[in-house]
Each structure stands twice: as structure tokens, then as C-alpha cells.
């Protein structure tokens, strides 16, 4: 991607796409919360960690499609607002803190990649990298420290793997699938695939 294209302004279509993905995530989060509670009753924090990547996928998908600096900030901000209105079992503070953690790490990862690498490996990296910061914040917010170091370590590993596969890899699959339909031809992903 040319340097001039990377730093172009967000279009109305970009903003609408991020808002739509954030809204879909808000709806999905309602159902994920129920699944999360079931997993927690079956296997505690390790079991609930299996689906963590799904909570983050909308922002990374927006970044993969739009490919402009600041995409994570806007997408995850929209997501936090939508989730706050829809309600969450974890509270508004947790919603905002998670969104801030995700956006900081996603922006950092793609800045380090100079907004040029959009392959599976870079998305796996981004999906996995978004987990640890939020895990540390959540551990302090929700008292994870009483789990003990062994459970904490296993939980973190499971969450990183979930981030890699249910966020990073799923982003690649969903983005490329949507691109094949022709719906993304006016976004950077669509333009890059035609180049």
C-alpha cells in the first residue's frame, strides 16, 4: 500500500462499517455473556477463556478491511458505546477498559508493521497481542489473583490462543470471505486484492 493511501482520512463508508461491526458485536456480546456464564460453571476461568477472541474480532476485522491508522480507536470506541447501552454483566468500567486495552495494542501492532503486512501471521500476532494487557487490567478489576499462578498462567495461554484463532484467524477468514462477495471493493482490502 502506498504511504499516501495509508494516511488518508476516514470516509463515511469507513465510519459506517465500523459502526455496523460494533453494533453486531454488541448484539453478539449479549449471547456471549450467557455462553461465558455456562462455561464458567463448567470449567471456571480456563473454560471461559476459550471464547475471549470473539469479543475482540469486530475491531480487528474493521482494521483488516479499512487499513488506516486510528481504525482500532474508532471501532473499539463504537463497540464500547454500543455495549454500554446494551448492558453487560461486567459493568461499564470493564467495557471501557477492555476497549482501551484492545485499541492501544492493535494500533501499536499495526504501527510496528508499518500498515503494510495484512497476512495471516500479522493478524494472528495482533489477535494474540491484544490479550495480555486486558488480562492484567481484568485481573486487578475482578480479583483474578486469587486463582493462583498456575491457573493464571494456563488462563492467559488459553486466552492468547483464543485471541490468535477466534480473533486473528477468524478476521482473516471473515474479511477474505466478505471481499470475495465484492462488498468491500470501496475499502482498502478490496482495492489491495485487485492490485
GROMACS .gro file of C-alpha atoms in nm:
model
  195
    1UNK     CA    1   0.000   0.000   0.000
    2UNK     CA    2   0.133   0.343  -0.089
    3UNK     CA    3   0.225   0.572   0.202
    4UNK     CA    4  -0.022   0.838   0.084
    5UNK     CA    5  -0.310   0.586   0.093
    6UNK     CA    6  -0.226   0.471   0.444
    7UNK     CA    7  -0.276   0.815   0.598
    8UNK     CA    8  -0.591   0.916   0.410
    9UNK     CA    9  -0.893   1.042   0.602
   10UNK     CA   10  -1.171   0.810   0.708
   11UNK     CA   11  -1.460   0.807   0.465
   12UNK     CA   12  -1.827   0.794   0.557
   13UNK     CA   13  -1.823   0.430   0.443
   14UNK     CA   14  -1.535   0.355   0.682
   15UNK     CA   15  -1.728   0.506   0.974
   16UNK     CA   16  -2.049   0.325   0.880
   17UNK     CA   17  -1.865  -0.008   0.854
   18UNK     CA   18  -1.704   0.039   1.197
   19UNK     CA   19  -2.041   0.134   1.348
   20UNK     CA   20  -2.209  -0.170   1.192
   21UNK     CA   21  -1.940  -0.408   1.316
   22UNK     CA   22  -1.957  -0.252   1.664
   23UNK     CA   23  -2.336  -0.294   1.667
   24UNK     CA   24  -2.311  -0.657   1.557
   25UNK     CA   25  -2.056  -0.711   1.830
   26UNK     CA   26  -2.288  -0.553   2.087
   27UNK     CA   27  -2.563  -0.798   1.993
   28UNK     CA   28  -2.320  -1.091   1.986
   29UNK     CA   29  -2.183  -0.993   2.329
   30UNK     CA   30  -2.527  -1.038   2.487
   31UNK     CA   31  -2.524  -1.403   2.375
   32UNK     CA   32  -2.155  -1.449   2.452
   33UNK     CA   33  -2.221  -1.340   2.810
   34UNK     CA   34  -2.468  -1.626   2.851
   35UNK     CA   35  -2.221  -1.872   2.697
   36UNK     CA   36  -1.947  -1.730   2.919
   37UNK     CA   37  -2.153  -1.792   3.234
   38UNK     CA   38  -2.221  -2.150   3.125
   39UNK     CA   39  -1.853  -2.211   3.055
   40UNK     CA   40  -1.762  -2.059   3.390
   41UNK     CA   41  -1.991  -2.301   3.572
   42UNK     CA   42  -1.846  -2.594   3.377
   43UNK     CA   43  -1.476  -2.515   3.389
   44UNK     CA   44  -1.407  -2.186   3.565
   45UNK     CA   45  -1.172  -1.923   3.426
   46UNK     CA   46  -0.989  -2.158   3.192
   47UNK     CA   47  -1.310  -2.267   3.018
   48UNK     CA   48  -1.438  -1.910   2.980
   49UNK     CA   49  -1.106  -1.811   2.825
   50UNK     CA   50  -1.178  -2.024   2.518
   51UNK     CA   51  -1.413  -1.763   2.365
   52UNK     CA   52  -1.221  -1.444   2.456
   53UNK     CA   53  -1.112  -1.387   2.095
   54UNK     CA   54  -1.473  -1.342   1.983
   55UNK     CA   55  -1.509  -1.030   2.197
   56UNK     CA   56  -1.227  -0.858   2.003
   57UNK     CA   57  -1.290  -0.971   1.647
   58UNK     CA   58  -1.501  -0.675   1.530
   59UNK     CA   59  -1.225  -0.416   1.579
   60UNK     CA   60  -0.955  -0.625   1.416
   61UNK     CA   61  -1.190  -0.704   1.127
   62UNK     CA   62  -1.252  -0.331   1.080
   63UNK     CA   63  -0.874  -0.273   1.076
   64UNK     CA   64  -0.816  -0.552   0.825
   65UNK     CA   65  -1.078  -0.410   0.589
   66UNK     CA   66  -1.005  -0.037   0.628
   67UNK     CA   67  -0.627  -0.044   0.695
   68UNK     CA   68  -0.591   0.313   0.823
   69UNK     CA   69  -0.420   0.429   1.143
   70UNK     CA   70  -0.677   0.501   1.412
   71UNK     CA   71  -0.922   0.235   1.296
   72UNK     CA   72  -0.894   0.043   1.623
   73UNK     CA   73  -0.953   0.359   1.827
   74UNK     CA   74  -1.276   0.437   1.644
   75UNK     CA   75  -1.403   0.079   1.610
   76UNK     CA   76  -1.341  -0.021   1.972
   77UNK     CA   77  -1.481   0.315   2.093
   78UNK     CA   78  -1.800   0.249   1.898
   79UNK     CA   79  -1.807  -0.102   2.044
   80UNK     CA   80  -1.773   0.029   2.400
   81UNK     CA   81  -2.058   0.275   2.348
   82UNK     CA   82  -2.289   0.012   2.197
   83UNK     CA   83  -2.210  -0.242   2.469
   84UNK     CA   84  -2.264   0.023   2.738
   85UNK     CA   85  -2.613   0.091   2.605
   86UNK     CA   86  -2.695  -0.279   2.569
   87UNK     CA   87  -2.565  -0.362   2.916
   88UNK     CA   88  -2.308  -0.607   3.036
   89UNK     CA   89  -2.275  -0.842   3.330
   90UNK     CA   90  -1.925  -0.699   3.383
   91UNK     CA   91  -2.014  -0.330   3.404
   92UNK     CA   92  -1.939  -0.019   3.201
   93UNK     CA   93  -1.593   0.031   3.354
   94UNK     CA   94  -1.487  -0.313   3.229
   95UNK     CA   95  -1.629  -0.243   2.882
   96UNK     CA   96  -1.435   0.082   2.852
   97UNK     CA   97  -1.115  -0.060   2.998
   98UNK     CA   98  -1.122  -0.358   2.760
   99UNK     CA   99  -1.183  -0.134   2.458
  100UNK     CA  100  -0.894   0.096   2.555
  101UNK     CA  101  -0.659  -0.202   2.602
  102UNK     CA  102  -0.757  -0.352   2.266
  103UNK     CA  103  -0.722  -0.025   2.076
  104UNK     CA  104  -0.382   0.059   2.224
  105UNK     CA  105  -0.234  -0.279   2.136
  106UNK     CA  106  -0.392  -0.304   1.790
  107UNK     CA  107  -0.270   0.043   1.696
  108UNK     CA  108   0.079  -0.039   1.824
  109UNK     CA  109   0.098  -0.371   1.636
  110UNK     CA  110  -0.002  -0.222   1.302
  111UNK     CA  111   0.223   0.081   1.351
  112UNK     CA  112   0.514  -0.159   1.410
  113UNK     CA  113   0.414  -0.343   1.092
  114UNK     CA  114   0.404  -0.001   0.919
  115UNK     CA  115   0.048  -0.070   0.800
  116UNK     CA  116   0.185  -0.293   0.525
  117UNK     CA  117   0.152  -0.650   0.648
  118UNK     CA  118  -0.200  -0.790   0.635
  119UNK     CA  119  -0.130  -1.161   0.604
  120UNK     CA  120  -0.247  -1.438   0.835
  121UNK     CA  121   0.066  -1.418   1.050
  122UNK     CA  122   0.019  -1.046   1.121
  123UNK     CA  123  -0.346  -1.098   1.214
  124UNK     CA  124  -0.258  -1.393   1.440
  125UNK     CA  125   0.003  -1.169   1.604
  126UNK     CA  126  -0.244  -0.884   1.654
  127UNK     CA  127  -0.516  -1.114   1.789
  128UNK     CA  128  -0.282  -1.273   2.040
  129UNK     CA  129  -0.110  -0.948   2.137
  130UNK     CA  130  -0.438  -0.779   2.233
  131UNK     CA  131  -0.495  -1.026   2.517
  132UNK     CA  132  -0.220  -0.972   2.781
  133UNK     CA  133  -0.281  -0.601   2.857
  134UNK     CA  134  -0.654  -0.653   2.912
  135UNK     CA  135  -0.578  -0.969   3.112
  136UNK     CA  136  -0.359  -0.770   3.353
  137UNK     CA  137  -0.623  -0.497   3.389
  138UNK     CA  138  -0.904  -0.752   3.431
  139UNK     CA  139  -0.701  -0.948   3.686
  140UNK     CA  140  -0.690  -0.637   3.903
  141UNK     CA  141  -1.052  -0.536   3.836
  142UNK     CA  142  -1.205  -0.877   3.901
  143UNK     CA  143  -0.965  -1.028   4.154
  144UNK     CA  144  -0.815  -1.299   3.933
  145UNK     CA  145  -0.506  -1.302   4.155
  146UNK     CA  146  -0.675  -1.538   4.400
  147UNK     CA  147  -0.678  -1.808   4.130
  148UNK     CA  148  -0.311  -1.887   4.190
  149UNK     CA  149  -0.020  -1.862   3.946
  150UNK     CA  150  -0.077  -2.198   3.776
  151UNK     CA  151  -0.439  -2.121   3.686
  152UNK     CA  152  -0.344  -1.765   3.588
  153UNK     CA  153  -0.071  -1.890   3.353
  154UNK     CA  154  -0.295  -2.152   3.188
  155UNK     CA  155  -0.579  -1.900   3.157
  156UNK     CA  156  -0.350  -1.643   2.993
  157UNK     CA  157  -0.218  -1.900   2.744
  158UNK     CA  158  -0.571  -2.015   2.655
  159UNK     CA  159  -0.680  -1.653   2.610
  160UNK     CA  160  -0.383  -1.573   2.386
  161UNK     CA  161  -0.461  -1.878   2.171
  162UNK     CA  162  -0.826  -1.774   2.157
  163UNK     CA  163  -0.717  -1.424   2.055
  164UNK     CA  164  -0.496  -1.566   1.784
  165UNK     CA  165  -0.755  -1.801   1.637
  166UNK     CA  166  -1.101  -1.665   1.726
  167UNK     CA  167  -0.992  -1.307   1.659
  168UNK     CA  168  -0.686  -1.311   1.430
  169UNK     CA  169  -0.759  -1.611   1.210
  170UNK     CA  170  -1.135  -1.550   1.212
  171UNK     CA  171  -1.070  -1.192   1.100
  172UNK     CA  172  -0.875  -1.323   0.800
  173UNK     CA  173  -1.146  -1.575   0.711
  174UNK     CA  174  -1.435  -1.329   0.750
  175UNK     CA  175  -1.255  -1.042   0.577
  176UNK     CA  176  -1.148  -1.251   0.279
  177UNK     CA  177  -1.494  -1.410   0.258
  178UNK     CA  178  -1.664  -1.070   0.253
  179UNK     CA  179  -1.410  -0.946   0.000
  180UNK     CA  180  -1.491  -1.232  -0.237
  181UNK     CA  181  -1.856  -1.118  -0.246
  182UNK     CA  182  -1.749  -0.781  -0.388
  183UNK     CA  183  -1.895  -0.588  -0.093
  184UNK     CA  184  -1.556  -0.446   0.005
  185UNK     CA  185  -1.443  -0.308  -0.331
  186UNK     CA  186  -1.453   0.050  -0.198
  187UNK     CA  187  -1.238  -0.033   0.105
  188UNK     CA  188  -0.862  -0.080   0.115
  189UNK     CA  189  -0.891  -0.460   0.141
  190UNK     CA  190  -1.092  -0.467  -0.182
  191UNK     CA  191  -0.850  -0.234  -0.359
  192UNK     CA  192  -0.548  -0.431  -0.241
  193UNK     CA  193  -0.692  -0.759  -0.368
  194UNK     CA  194  -0.749  -0.608  -0.712
  195UNK     CA  195  -0.397  -0.460  -0.735
   0.00000   0.00000   0.00000
